[in-house]
Amino acid sequence: MTRIAAAILLAFSGAALAQAPATAPIASTVTQDAAASLRARLADDVERTMKLFDVPGIAIAVVQDGKVVASQGFGVRKLGEPDKVDGKTLFEVASNSKAFTAAALAMLVDEGKLAWDDPVTKHLPDFQMYDAYVTHEMTVRDLLTHRSGLGLGAGDLLWWPTTTFSTDEIIHNLRYVRPATSFRSSYAYDNLLYIVAGKIIAAKSGKTWGETIRERILQPVGMASTTTSLAENAGNPDVANAHSKIGDKIAAVKAMPVPNAVGAVGINTNAEDIARWMNVLLAGGRVGTDANGKEVRLFSAKQAREMWTAQTPMRISEPDPRLAATRPNFLAYGLGFQLRDWQGRLIAMHSGALQGFYSKVVLVPEAKVGIAILTNAESGGSLNALQYQLLDRMLNPASGTDWIGIVKAVEDENHAKELARLGKASAARAAKSQPSLARTAYDGDYQDPWYGIATIRHVGGRQVLTLSRTPDLTGELEHYQHDTFIVRWKERNFNADAYVTFALNPDGSIERMKMQPISTETDFSYDFQDLNFTPVKAAP
């Protein structure tokens, strides 16, 4: 059996678990004692996590058998201010919005307004990918399954951090983003195609993505506080502030509006509302009954199964030995959800990350358990630690494993290794080397096919690089070695400084400019490595 065949077999053996109707009468495997134990120990777990991982505030929602076990907040909304996080505090949940986009499409499928395997061009005739074959073959299902051939986070600089591109411009520029692999050959997480999916929802409903999600999902579910844009949060005092690390120290930072990417990352919600959402998902789309006793659904049980059926196998990496018990036996992506196993049970889950906010939603259909973790900091370790700890509290209360301590130890060691690697790289550079050209010779405009213009100018004695459509991506260039510089972004919370390397023509003129993140810890949405800038020729 080939490695690919084995991966497919594992993925679809997991998919078989997802075929059981979400509303089937499966007895909960979570005891009332386990739920009571979780409530008793929740505060200790969360407060310890906040302290160890330097997270100002966390909201937790836990549901079981259609009931809310916990829905509460911990810590503060903003460092230095007294306002506490509670069950109503709004957080940006970023890519946990993808489930809402998938659900809205599932509703359209139920209504016969589209099919999962319709060509995208049937609904968006102007849609175009880099390759004509992919354009022709790309389906609505492909938009949600991360198998398009695009590289990890490809094109994210079109919307991250806040840009001046419109949604339509982002979709148009997809045609200039080169693929990294062949179509449908492998998994690579992307956001741009969920933006396209959001556009289809708007086109079929005749309303914006936000209006459609509010009317067709949020209102029926009772998610009255949830919003579909940061602008809607204005005037609500119970909103978490974004926080990022600056020089390894947590600090409050400004929000990052992304109105052009709502299909991928548009939802802002709280513990109380996301508990309602998880219960609907665990009920296979069933909301309840109306006044006449008739069942009310967002989407059919058939579509619920489709969303939690493996679509794209994912490579399983080997964790640190201390985390060996967290390694799945199968791993795949469905429609808006990642699918894996945990202690013999199927899990449907997703993470979300925007500047200053990380979140995670974990659903265990067989046990009718859902866990949501919302944070106002950029700490993946805190999410993983609480995910493992809370799953054990609910499903394996006799475990006794200190996941919080283990995850923290592994994270600290990995961070120390990365700092050591960066130190060695800096020490090994040719520090005494000089650029091939006078510094002013690097000034000018440079154009990338999908992003557009970057400029380099001398301003007040400093050489400054600016990505023209991203107001906050501007920073000073400092020489590193030879024809490679480092751009230090003025927004230090980005933690995304990058190498900037120039290649020269035989005559000494600049042939192109490339970029690459310095640290492996830089968020993949800073896809600098995909940019290929060439000098803009002056008009004759």
PDB file of C-alpha atoms in Angstrom, residues 33-34 79 236 274 277 293 301 313 315 377 387 389 399 416 445 483 499 505:
ATOM      1  CA  ASP A  33     -20.006  13.466  37.598  1.00  0.00           C
ATOM      2  CA  ALA A  34     -17.497  14.270  34.841  1.00  0.00           C
ATOM      3  CA  LEU A  79      -4.641  44.702  30.002  1.00  0.00           C
ATOM      4  CA  ASN A 236     -20.958  47.567  22.722  1.00  0.00           C
ATOM      5  CA  ILE A 274     -21.152  29.861  20.541  1.00  0.00           C
ATOM      6  CA  TRP A 277     -24.050  27.200  17.766  1.00  0.00           C
ATOM      7  CA  GLY A 293     -44.244  21.152  17.187  1.00  0.00           C
ATOM      8  CA  ALA A 301     -29.050  15.711   8.413  1.00  0.00           C
ATOM      9  CA  PRO A 313      -6.559  13.688   3.669  1.00  0.00           C
ATOM     10  CA  ARG A 315      -0.500  14.540   6.644  1.00  0.00           C
ATOM     11  CA  ALA A 377      -4.103  36.844  22.709  1.00  0.00           C
ATOM     12  CA  GLN A 387      -8.338  21.550  24.531  1.00  0.00           C
ATOM     13  CA  GLN A 389      -7.231  19.235  29.452  1.00  0.00           C
ATOM     14  CA  SER A 399      -6.474  10.416  33.178  1.00  0.00           C
ATOM     15  CA  ALA A 416      14.185  28.629  22.816  1.00  0.00           C
ATOM     16  CA  ASP A 445       8.689  51.023  -7.178  1.00  0.00           C
ATOM     17  CA  ASP A 483      22.223  42.224  -1.252  1.00  0.00           C
ATOM     18  CA  TYR A 499      14.464  39.292   4.695  1.00  0.00           C
ATOM     19  CA  ASN A 505      21.149  41.719 -13.919  1.00  0.00           C
TER      20      ASN A 505
END
